[in-house]
Amino acid sequence: MFSHVLADIGVTKLVRKIFHRVVLAPRITRFFDWWAPISSLGDRGEREAERYLLKQGLVIVHRNYSDRFGELDLVAVDQNTIVFVEVKTRATDSAGLPIEAVDSVKQRQICETSKRYLKWHGLTECPYRFDVISILWPDNQVRPLIQHYPSAFSSDSKFQIFD
């Protein structure tokens, strides 16, 4: 019976450590990020996308997660689904819509990075999806035009965006 109690204490410490690493630490970092100066259009777009997702009821777990091979703009949780979000921000649509920049090469990179993320955090059994948020933010506007594409592409497809 005593060993069972010790095992429960060990599990509790592990759960606390995971909670702190995956949930609490990124939130504390994001709290202080709100006062940091925003230097680029991409950074402003990612913050607007984060606000948008929070209003939609998603919980942001990571922002700008990266490893040696790639980067994920936002990692969120929507009920029981892990959502990997790619944010593309443009000042104009003269070179095409922002979502058009998420081509097959970018999709493949996001898929590979997300697989490593799931494996690293022991979440390979969890459902997941890939969303794209397209932001048009002209210089003369205070608020951007945000378009959210849930399940924009799939890791088992041929890396094609579908509506």
C-alpha atoms as one frame of an Amber mdcrd trajectory, in Angstrom:
protein
   0.000   0.000   0.000   2.851   2.384   0.815   4.430   1.830  -2.611   1.092
   2.642  -4.243   1.045   6.032  -2.457   4.621   6.726  -3.583   3.670   5.827
  -7.144   0.763   8.290  -6.972   3.103  11.011  -5.686   5.500  10.326  -8.569
   2.676  10.558 -11.081   1.472  13.796  -9.492   4.930  15.346  -9.768   5.143
  14.264 -13.396   1.732  15.769 -14.178   2.762  19.026 -12.488   6.005  19.126
 -14.454   4.195  18.524 -17.762   1.540  21.114 -16.881   4.198  23.686 -16.063
   6.235  22.976 -19.190   3.437  22.733 -21.714   0.709  24.988 -20.305   1.894
  27.381 -17.619   5.357  28.444 -18.840   4.173  29.459 -22.324   1.318  31.482
 -20.793   3.702  33.342 -18.494   5.953  34.056 -21.487   2.973  35.264 -23.536
   1.869  37.501 -20.639   5.147  39.387 -20.800   5.153  39.336 -24.617   2.195
  41.744 -24.699   4.480  44.580 -23.543   7.284  43.773 -25.936   7.515  46.012
 -28.995   6.141  44.423 -32.158   8.672  44.915 -34.893   7.241  43.267 -37.981
   3.959  42.807 -39.790   4.284  39.047 -39.295   4.557  39.430 -35.514   1.514
  41.712 -35.412  -0.397  39.218 -37.537   0.481  36.314 -35.249  -0.725  38.262
 -32.215  -3.997  39.120 -33.962  -4.416  35.477 -34.957  -3.827  34.453 -31.350
  -6.489  36.907 -30.134  -8.869  35.633 -32.790  -8.381  32.006 -31.759  -8.829
  32.860 -28.088 -12.164  34.509 -28.943 -13.129  31.323 -30.792 -12.573  29.337
 -27.590  -9.245  27.696 -28.415  -6.485  27.479 -25.815  -3.051  28.571 -27.047
  -0.354  26.156 -25.870   2.704  27.378 -27.796   3.598  30.392 -29.855   6.488
  30.209 -32.322   7.448  26.660 -31.373  10.574  25.619 -33.235  13.060  22.816
 -33.452  16.112  22.294 -35.657  14.024  21.490 -38.715  11.022  23.806 -38.654
   8.700  26.200 -36.883   5.028  26.220 -35.898   3.412  29.645 -35.561   0.725
  28.627 -33.060  -0.166  25.385 -31.328  -3.642  25.411 -29.807  -6.169  23.023
 -28.332  -9.780  22.951 -29.537 -11.705  20.724 -27.109  -9.785  17.440 -27.516
  -8.020  18.283 -30.809  -4.521  19.713 -31.131  -4.510  22.469 -33.732  -1.349
  23.498 -35.579  -1.916  26.975 -36.989   0.082  28.602 -39.775  -0.390  32.385
 -39.892   0.306  34.328 -43.087   0.084  38.118 -43.012   0.345  40.501 -45.955
  -0.125  44.258 -46.288  -1.650  43.893 -49.770  -2.904  41.132 -51.997  -0.929
  42.349 -55.016   1.356  39.297 -54.854  -1.567  36.972 -54.115  -3.612  36.102
 -51.087  -1.715  35.213 -47.916  -3.070  31.645 -47.928  -1.448  31.057 -51.326
   1.940  31.279 -49.583   1.176  28.009 -47.781   2.294  25.852 -50.677   3.066
  22.143 -50.707   6.634  22.683 -49.475   5.428  24.737 -46.489   2.679  22.205
 -45.748   5.199  19.368 -45.744   7.465  21.304 -43.365   4.544  22.014 -41.001
   3.501  18.345 -41.068   6.987  17.106 -40.274   7.495  19.640 -37.469   4.095
  18.817 -35.987   4.866  15.088 -36.017   8.050  15.761 -34.048   6.066  18.013
 -31.682   3.482  15.279 -31.052   6.187  12.669 -30.498   8.241  14.903 -28.181
   5.217  15.676 -25.982   3.850  12.118 -26.032   0.672  13.147 -27.847   0.816
  10.838 -30.852  -2.547   9.271 -29.983  -4.358  12.627 -29.859  -6.415  13.908
 -32.790  -4.907  16.892 -34.579  -5.541  19.189 -37.513  -3.813  21.891 -39.540
  -5.407  25.334 -39.769  -4.306  28.369 -41.745  -5.121  31.956 -40.778  -4.826
  34.430 -43.624  -4.485  38.093 -42.624  -4.650  41.139 -44.894  -3.546  44.213
 -42.990  -3.165  47.378 -45.094  -1.127  50.179 -43.533  -4.105  52.528 -43.347
  -6.321  50.147 -41.338  -6.380  49.705 -37.597  -7.865  46.185 -37.731  -6.919
  43.491 -40.220  -9.132  41.252 -42.335  -8.803  37.753 -40.865  -9.836  34.561
 -42.642  -9.626  31.265 -40.782  -9.342  27.997 -42.723  -9.909  25.122 -40.280
  -8.537  21.791 -41.473  -6.901  23.580 -44.400  -4.756  20.580 -45.264  -4.058
  17.094 -44.019  -0.825  15.250 -43.385  -2.049  12.185 -45.261  -3.195  14.130
 -48.326  -0.925  15.192 -51.135  -0.369  18.483 -49.297  -3.138  20.348 -51.081
  -5.299  23.027 -49.481  -9.013  22.424 -49.791 -11.959  24.639 -48.837
